[in-house]
Structures are given as structure tokens and as C-alpha cells.
Amino acid sequence: MRHLYTLLILAFLTVLSACRTDFETVASSGDLIFSKDTVYLDTVFKNISSSTYQLKVYNQSKKDISIPNIQFENGLNSKYRMSVDGNTGTNGKLFNNITLLAKDSLYIFIEVTADVTDTNTDDFLYTDKIVFDSGENQQTVELVTLVKDAVFLYPQKNSDGSKEKITVEGQEIEGFYLDENDAQNGNELIFNNQKPYVIYGYAAVPENKTVEFQAGTRVHFHSNSGLIVGKNAALNINGTISSTKALENEVVFQGDRLQPDYSDLAGQWGKIWLTTESKTHHINHLTLKNATEGLQIENQPQNVNAIQNTQIYNCVNYGILASNSNIKAENIVINNSGKANLACYGGSYTFTHCTFNNNWNNASQTSVLLSNTDFQNPSTNLALNHANFYNCIVYGTYSNELTLIKQEKTVFNYKFDSVLIKSNNKDIAADSEHFENVILNENPKFYNSANNQLTIDKTSSAVAKGNTNYLIPIDILGNNRTTPPDLGAYQNQDFPEKK
């Protein structure tokens, strides 16, 4: 009973405290403490809002204080907006007489929508300050944002307000056709490195046309966006070797959220879809990351699609999903996919000096999947004419990173020659028809697979284990391979010291 009485008193005191409205405050003395002295907001494209960033303000004194005003240095003309403990003040720009209790804190949330014309011409930074108290006790927090100019490609709005749609293989998709005579952008079928591109919805290549991506092109896809190459259309990606870590000559496909938290977040955009009736495609020096599916290639058994020196990272489902198609690939790296890095359902495939590694946290994931069934209709068989892997690495987290799905009455031809494989399939060692010079379950010692760094050093089990008959003289980074060559896409190199 005594405990109940004590609880009632505590509850009564809590109610009285909650009902208090007559705070006795003193003016801020300029001793506020901030969680950051500078807030670096994400890089934004012109007139597109940034993500929201947080600043925490502390009153470490024993007195309740009143901050006369909180505002931007640029006043009501600032391109930044903020809320202070959930209040938006005057247009999200100006706040007066903000109470901050003793030993308490308040949250400020900040975002920005700016244009390149608002920036400094030398560095394209848009800057401002949050000013606390415009009097003699003034304190400030710096705000910095990099603003990029970009080419925006998106579906038009119909008269009823709905978005433009296209029909692809019987599906109606929010999207648009690239226009080689666009009044504003010029030839939209030629992407260059002058400005980054931001795509909303699915950009489709018109019939009988070819879309070209020149060296150094940067393409940012919004959520649920991608590229579709349809009937009698073709894709040419013409990246070249870069000399710095900036990959200045690489073609890069990624999402449009550029803050660090999104740099390796899968599923930010859709896929590159090379449809049934499209023509032969050529891809060289492409880095594709954070998609739902990377490349989806369908029903092209006669077209030999060349994919070279290409990196695909962090896809929700597949890095490459190929169905009844024909691919010749050299120096490919695919890391981390929710279902499979590479899935081949029927068709003809040759992969030479490729690295497939899957550390996705999903027990059903695999690194390489081969099947002679139809991807969409597993009861339908598709001949796997050949799936040849030479001088490759097939590795990952789990005990079996090679999955074979075989229907007995349909062609299922495959060959692994000079390949490091992680597999618990006990038949591999005795199956000389399909596996030759295979290294089983040895760690290739990637530099840092969690950060998509799959280079190897001289201690790797993959060093000098390749077959010179399948030698690609230059690795994905432009380094000369030795003989016998190393397995995978990279010639071994000395690792930099990890920090």
C-alpha cells in the first residue's frame, strides 16, 4: 500500500510539472552547444530537394533559457529550410523566442532546394549559416551543399494529370521514349560527360535506334526508373579505362540519392532491360550499382552481346539475369545480389576472367545460377547450349555459391575450366567432363568485399592458377596479366594499408 501511495504522489507531481506554463527563462548567453559546427548536406541536383539533415542544440546550463531568434544568415531569401522541434516558424526561415530548458536539447531539421545559379561559380557550393540570437551573444552553424547542374529526362504529364506510359512486352510502364530531336536537350540518344543525367520513370530507346553512352557519362536513376531497349533497338556503352579512383572515363549508372548513407544501398532504382526483340548490345567499362536488377537480357539467342570490363554491385535480385540469350563476357565483377550475381536460364554464355562474389545476407542467395528451364515458367525447358567459365572466381558467404538446376530431357552443357569455386557439391571433384583444374573452397582473399573491392594480392589462392589458352592480356583496371594468369578480373597487386 505504501508503494502505491508513493506512485500516486509521483504521478501527481508529474502532472503538475507537465501543466507548467510559466517558465522563468533568461536570455541565451551564447553558450549553446551544437552537435556539429558545420552541416554538410548531400549533393543535390538543381531544384531537387535534398534529404533532411539533423542538428542538435544543447543547453548545458542549470537555467531555462530563451533564444531570441533562430534564422538563416540569408534571411527569408535562403534556399534552406528548417524546423525547430517540429515547428516551421515563418516559412521555415525565422523562429522567435525559442525556449530551451536547463540540461535539455532541441532538434533542428534542415533541407535545401537550390539551383546552380545560387552557387559560387568556382566550387558550385551553396552556403548559408544558421544564426542563433542576432545580438551580442550570436552563435552560428555553417551550412554547405554542393549543387550540380543536370539533364533531366522524365515522362510528360497527360491532360488528365496522369504520367506518360509506354507498353513493353505487354506491360504498361510509366516511361517515355528518348528523342533524338528534343527541343531542349538535343539528341537524347547520345549521353555524354558534360552534365550528369537524372532519369525519372523508364527511358526507352525507340525502334530501330541505338542509344550511346560516351566515356565519363554519369546517369542517376530515380526510384522505379531505368532504361529499356526494345524492338530492333541497341545499347552501346563506350566507357574506357580510368587513371584515378574517380573513374573519370567509366560510364556509371546509379541512383539519384548521393549522400553517403545511400552509396551502397541496394534497390534505389529499377534495371537496364534489354528486351526480346532488341538487337546486339555492346557494353564496356560500365559501373552499375544499387539497382533492383542490374542487366536483364531476354530471348536473344542469335545476338552475341559483348560485356567487358564491367562492375555490378548491390542489386536486390540479380546482377545479370539472362534468359535464352547469348553473352560473351570478359573482365566482369559482380558483387552482392539478393538472389544471384549471375543467373543464366537457357542460352549460350562464355565468361572469361570474371569475378563473382556474393555476401548477401540471405541463405537462398547464390553467386552463379545455371538452368535449362524458363525463368518465368519453370515447367518450360530452355536449352542451355553452353555456359563456359574460364579463369574465373565463384565465391561468397555460404557453402554453395554455384547452383545448377537441370531438367534431364533438355540440353544442359556447361564447363568450368581453371576456376576457383566455393561449393559443397561432392560430385565436382570427380566430374571431369564439366570441371577441369578447379580449385574448391579456398579463400581468394579479396581486399574488402564489403566495400566492393575484390582485388587480390600475392597470397591469394587465385594467383597464377589460370589457363593461358583463355588469357585476356589486360585486366579490368588496365594492368598487364602475367602468365600463367591469375583467376578473376584482377591481376594481383599490393594492397594499400587498411585504415
Short mmCIF file of N, CA and C in Angstrom, two decimals, residues 174-273:
data_model
loop_
_atom_site.label_atom_id
_atom_site.label_comp_id
_atom_site.label_asym_id
_atom_site.label_seq_id
_atom_site.Cartn_x
_atom_site.Cartn_y
_atom_site.Cartn_z
N GLU A 174 5.25 3.29 -66.59
CA GLU A 174 5.43 4.74 -66.58
C GLU A 174 6.78 5.06 -67.19
N GLY A 175 6.77 5.70 -68.36
CA GLY A 175 8.01 5.95 -69.05
C GLY A 175 7.82 6.79 -70.29
N PHE A 176 8.88 6.89 -71.10
CA PHE A 176 8.88 7.78 -72.26
C PHE A 176 9.95 7.31 -73.23
N TYR A 177 9.88 7.76 -74.48
CA TYR A 177 10.89 7.43 -75.47
C TYR A 177 11.91 8.56 -75.58
N LEU A 178 13.17 8.19 -75.61
CA LEU A 178 14.22 9.16 -75.84
C LEU A 178 14.07 9.76 -77.24
N ASP A 179 14.29 11.06 -77.35
CA ASP A 179 14.03 11.80 -78.58
C ASP A 179 15.35 12.34 -79.13
N GLU A 180 15.69 11.94 -80.34
CA GLU A 180 16.95 12.43 -80.91
C GLU A 180 16.84 13.86 -81.42
N ASN A 181 15.65 14.43 -81.38
CA ASN A 181 15.46 15.83 -81.81
C ASN A 181 14.71 16.63 -80.75
N ASP A 182 15.05 16.39 -79.49
CA ASP A 182 14.35 17.10 -78.42
C ASP A 182 14.70 18.59 -78.46
N ALA A 183 13.68 19.42 -78.29
CA ALA A 183 13.86 20.87 -78.42
C ALA A 183 14.79 21.44 -77.36
N GLN A 184 14.82 20.83 -76.18
CA GLN A 184 15.65 21.35 -75.09
C GLN A 184 16.98 20.62 -74.96
N ASN A 185 16.96 19.32 -75.05
CA ASN A 185 18.15 18.52 -74.77
C ASN A 185 18.93 18.12 -76.02
N GLY A 186 18.37 18.36 -77.19
CA GLY A 186 19.03 17.92 -78.41
C GLY A 186 18.86 16.43 -78.61
N ASN A 187 19.93 15.74 -78.98
CA ASN A 187 19.86 14.30 -79.25
C ASN A 187 19.94 13.52 -77.95
N GLU A 188 18.82 13.03 -77.47
CA GLU A 188 18.78 12.29 -76.21
C GLU A 188 19.28 10.86 -76.34
N LEU A 189 19.62 10.43 -77.56
CA LEU A 189 20.16 9.10 -77.76
C LEU A 189 21.68 9.06 -77.61
N ILE A 190 22.30 10.23 -77.41
CA ILE A 190 23.74 10.29 -77.17
C ILE A 190 23.95 10.94 -75.80
N PHE A 191 24.41 10.13 -74.84
CA PHE A 191 24.70 10.62 -73.49
C PHE A 191 26.19 10.94 -73.41
N ASN A 192 26.53 12.12 -72.90
CA ASN A 192 27.94 12.50 -72.81
C ASN A 192 28.32 12.89 -71.39
N ASN A 193 29.54 13.33 -71.20
CA ASN A 193 30.05 13.63 -69.87
C ASN A 193 30.01 15.11 -69.51
N GLN A 194 29.23 15.90 -70.26
CA GLN A 194 29.18 17.33 -69.98
C GLN A 194 28.40 17.64 -68.71
N LYS A 195 27.31 16.94 -68.48
CA LYS A 195 26.50 17.07 -67.27
C LYS A 195 26.00 15.69 -66.88
N PRO A 196 25.74 15.48 -65.59
CA PRO A 196 25.07 14.21 -65.23
C PRO A 196 23.64 14.20 -65.73
N TYR A 197 23.09 13.02 -65.88
CA TYR A 197 21.69 12.85 -66.31
C TYR A 197 20.89 12.28 -65.13
N VAL A 198 19.67 12.76 -64.98
CA VAL A 198 18.76 12.24 -63.97
C VAL A 198 17.51 11.76 -64.68
N ILE A 199 17.16 10.48 -64.51
CA ILE A 199 16.04 9.88 -65.23
C ILE A 199 14.94 9.51 -64.25
N TYR A 200 13.73 9.97 -64.57
CA TYR A 200 12.52 9.61 -63.83
C TYR A 200 11.68 8.70 -64.72
N GLY A 201 11.19 7.60 -64.16
CA GLY A 201 10.46 6.65 -64.99
C GLY A 201 11.44 5.89 -65.88
N TYR A 202 10.89 5.08 -66.79
CA TYR A 202 11.75 4.29 -67.68
C TYR A 202 11.97 5.02 -68.99
N ALA A 203 13.23 5.26 -69.32
CA ALA A 203 13.61 5.83 -70.61
C ALA A 203 13.74 4.69 -71.61
N ALA A 204 13.03 4.78 -72.73
CA ALA A 204 13.03 3.71 -73.73
C ALA A 204 13.68 4.18 -75.02
N VAL A 205 14.41 3.26 -75.65
CA VAL A 205 15.05 3.57 -76.93
C VAL A 205 14.06 3.25 -78.04
N PRO A 206 13.77 4.21 -78.93
CA PRO A 206 12.79 3.95 -79.99
C PRO A 206 13.22 2.83 -80.92
N GLU A 207 12.26 2.26 -81.61
CA GLU A 207 12.51 1.17 -82.55
C GLU A 207 13.53 1.60 -83.61
N ASN A 208 14.44 0.68 -83.92
CA ASN A 208 15.47 0.87 -84.94
C ASN A 208 16.51 1.93 -84.57
N LYS A 209 16.60 2.31 -83.32
CA LYS A 209 17.57 3.31 -82.89
C LYS A 209 18.59 2.69 -81.93
N THR A 210 19.72 3.36 -81.79
CA THR A 210 20.78 2.94 -80.86
C THR A 210 21.04 4.06 -79.87
N VAL A 211 21.09 3.71 -78.59
CA VAL A 211 21.47 4.70 -77.58
C VAL A 211 22.94 4.50 -77.24
N GLU A 212 23.69 5.60 -77.16
CA GLU A 212 25.12 5.55 -76.91
C GLU A 212 25.46 6.30 -75.64
N PHE A 213 26.30 5.69 -74.80
CA PHE A 213 26.80 6.33 -73.60
C PHE A 213 28.30 6.51 -73.74
N GLN A 214 28.73 7.75 -73.86
CA GLN A 214 30.13 8.03 -74.08
C GLN A 214 30.94 7.95 -72.79
N ALA A 215 32.25 7.84 -72.93
CA ALA A 215 33.13 7.71 -71.77
C ALA A 215 32.90 8.85 -70.78
N GLY A 216 32.84 8.51 -69.50
CA GLY A 216 32.67 9.52 -68.45
C GLY A 216 31.24 9.90 -68.15
N THR A 217 30.27 9.29 -68.85
CA THR A 217 28.86 9.63 -68.61
C THR A 217 28.42 9.18 -67.23
N ARG A 218 27.63 10.02 -66.56
CA ARG A 218 27.03 9.69 -65.26
C ARG A 218 25.52 9.76 -65.40
N VAL A 219 24.85 8.65 -65.07
CA VAL A 219 23.39 8.59 -65.16
C VAL A 219 22.84 8.22 -63.78
N HIS A 220 21.91 9.03 -63.28
CA HIS A 220 21.29 8.82 -61.97
C HIS A 220 19.81 8.50 -62.18
N PHE A 221 19.40 7.34 -61.73
CA PHE A 221 18.02 6.89 -61.90
C PHE A 221 17.25 7.12 -60.61
N HIS A 222 16.08 7.73 -60.75
CA HIS A 222 15.19 7.92 -59.60
C HIS A 222 14.55 6.57 -59.24
N SER A 223 13.89 6.53 -58.11
CA SER A 223 13.20 5.30 -57.69
C SER A 223 12.25 4.82 -58.79
N ASN A 224 12.21 3.50 -59.01
CA ASN A 224 11.34 2.88 -60.02
C ASN A 224 11.62 3.39 -61.42
N SER A 225 12.87 3.63 -61.71
CA SER A 225 13.26 4.10 -63.04
C SER A 225 14.29 3.16 -63.63
N GLY A 226 14.56 3.35 -64.92
CA GLY A 226 15.55 2.51 -65.57
C GLY A 226 15.63 2.82 -67.05
N LEU A 227 16.22 1.89 -67.79
CA LEU A 227 16.41 2.03 -69.23
C LEU A 227 15.87 0.79 -69.92
N ILE A 228 15.09 0.97 -70.98
CA ILE A 228 14.53 -0.14 -71.75
C ILE A 228 15.01 -0.03 -73.20
N VAL A 229 15.56 -1.11 -73.70
CA VAL A 229 15.97 -1.18 -75.10
C VAL A 229 15.05 -2.19 -75.78
N GLY A 230 14.18 -1.70 -76.67
CA GLY A 230 13.12 -2.52 -77.23
C GLY A 230 13.37 -2.98 -78.65
N LYS A 231 12.31 -3.09 -79.40
CA LYS A 231 12.33 -3.73 -80.72
C LYS A 231 13.34 -3.09 -81.66
N ASN A 232 14.25 -3.94 -82.17
CA ASN A 232 15.27 -3.54 -83.13
C ASN A 232 16.12 -2.37 -82.66
N ALA A 233 16.17 -2.13 -81.36
CA ALA A 233 16.99 -1.07 -80.80
C ALA A 233 18.23 -1.68 -80.16
N ALA A 234 19.26 -0.85 -79.93
CA ALA A 234 20.53 -1.37 -79.41
C ALA A 234 21.11 -0.43 -78.37
N LEU A 235 21.97 -1.01 -77.52
CA LEU A 235 22.65 -0.27 -76.46
C LEU A 235 24.15 -0.36 -76.68
N ASN A 236 24.82 0.79 -76.72
CA ASN A 236 26.28 0.84 -76.79
C ASN A 236 26.80 1.68 -75.62
N ILE A 237 27.56 1.04 -74.73
CA ILE A 237 28.19 1.76 -73.62
C ILE A 237 29.68 1.75 -73.88
N ASN A 238 30.24 2.94 -74.07
CA ASN A 238 31.61 3.06 -74.57
C ASN A 238 32.52 3.72 -73.54
N GLY A 239 32.53 3.20 -72.32
CA GLY A 239 33.48 3.69 -71.33
C GLY A 239 34.88 3.22 -71.66
N THR A 240 35.87 3.86 -71.05
CA THR A 240 37.27 3.47 -71.27
C THR A 240 37.98 3.41 -69.92
N ILE A 241 39.22 2.94 -69.93
CA ILE A 241 40.00 2.80 -68.71
C ILE A 241 40.22 4.16 -68.06
N SER A 242 40.08 4.21 -66.75
CA SER A 242 40.32 5.44 -65.99
C SER A 242 41.69 5.35 -65.31
N SER A 243 42.27 6.50 -65.03
CA SER A 243 43.59 6.52 -64.40
C SER A 243 43.52 6.87 -62.92
N THR A 244 42.33 7.23 -62.41
CA THR A 244 42.19 7.59 -61.00
C THR A 244 41.00 6.84 -60.39
N LYS A 245 40.90 6.92 -59.06
CA LYS A 245 39.80 6.28 -58.35
C LYS A 245 38.46 6.95 -58.64
N ALA A 246 38.49 8.12 -59.24
CA ALA A 246 37.25 8.82 -59.59
C ALA A 246 36.56 8.16 -60.77
N LEU A 247 37.21 7.20 -61.43
CA LEU A 247 36.64 6.51 -62.59
C LEU A 247 36.15 7.51 -63.64
N GLU A 248 37.03 8.44 -63.95
CA GLU A 248 36.64 9.56 -64.80
C GLU A 248 36.19 9.15 -66.19
N ASN A 249 36.64 8.00 -66.68
CA ASN A 249 36.26 7.57 -68.03
C ASN A 249 35.24 6.43 -68.02
N GLU A 250 34.88 5.98 -66.83
CA GLU A 250 33.88 4.92 -66.71
C GLU A 250 32.48 5.50 -66.96
N VAL A 251 31.58 4.71 -67.49
CA VAL A 251 30.16 5.07 -67.51
C VAL A 251 29.55 4.53 -66.21
N VAL A 252 28.86 5.39 -65.47
CA VAL A 252 28.34 4.99 -64.17
C VAL A 252 26.82 5.13 -64.14
N PHE A 253 26.15 4.04 -63.80
CA PHE A 253 24.69 4.03 -63.57
C PHE A 253 24.46 3.82 -62.08
N GLN A 254 23.70 4.72 -61.46
CA GLN A 254 23.40 4.58 -60.05
C GLN A 254 22.12 5.35 -59.72
N GLY A 255 21.72 5.34 -58.44
CA GLY A 255 20.55 6.07 -58.02
C GLY A 255 20.81 7.57 -57.95
N ASP A 256 19.76 8.33 -57.61
CA ASP A 256 19.90 9.78 -57.55
C ASP A 256 20.02 10.31 -56.12
N ARG A 257 20.21 9.40 -55.15
CA ARG A 257 20.45 9.81 -53.77
C ARG A 257 21.96 9.72 -53.54
N LEU A 258 22.61 10.86 -53.39
CA LEU A 258 24.07 10.88 -53.40
C LEU A 258 24.72 10.96 -52.03
N GLN A 259 23.91 11.06 -50.96
CA GLN A 259 24.51 11.13 -49.64
C GLN A 259 25.18 9.81 -49.28
N PRO A 260 26.18 9.84 -48.40
CA PRO A 260 26.96 8.63 -48.08
C PRO A 260 26.12 7.44 -47.64
N ASP A 261 25.02 7.68 -46.92
CA ASP A 261 24.19 6.58 -46.44
C ASP A 261 23.60 5.75 -47.58
N TYR A 262 23.56 6.32 -48.77
CA TYR A 262 22.95 5.63 -49.92
C TYR A 262 24.00 5.08 -50.89
N SER A 263 25.27 5.24 -50.58
CA SER A 263 26.30 4.89 -51.56
C SER A 263 26.31 3.41 -51.91
N ASP A 264 25.89 2.55 -50.96
CA ASP A 264 25.88 1.11 -51.23
C ASP A 264 24.54 0.49 -50.86
N LEU A 265 23.48 1.26 -50.97
CA LEU A 265 22.15 0.77 -50.61
C LEU A 265 21.45 0.20 -51.84
N ALA A 266 21.14 -1.08 -51.80
CA ALA A 266 20.52 -1.76 -52.95
C ALA A 266 19.08 -1.30 -53.16
N GLY A 267 18.60 -1.45 -54.40
CA GLY A 267 17.20 -1.25 -54.71
C GLY A 267 16.77 0.20 -54.88
N GLN A 268 17.68 1.10 -55.17
CA GLN A 268 17.31 2.51 -55.32
C GLN A 268 16.65 2.81 -56.66
N TRP A 269 16.82 1.95 -57.63
CA TRP A 269 16.20 2.16 -58.94
C TRP A 269 15.93 0.80 -59.57
N GLY A 270 15.41 0.78 -60.79
CA GLY A 270 14.93 -0.45 -61.40
C GLY A 270 16.01 -1.28 -62.06
N LYS A 271 16.14 -1.18 -63.40
CA LYS A 271 17.06 -2.08 -64.12
C LYS A 271 17.32 -1.55 -65.52
N ILE A 272 18.31 -2.16 -66.16
CA ILE A 272 18.56 -1.99 -67.59
C ILE A 272 17.97 -3.23 -68.26
N TRP A 273 16.95 -3.02 -69.07
CA TRP A 273 16.15 -4.12 -69.61
C TRP A 273 16.37 -4.20 -71.12
#
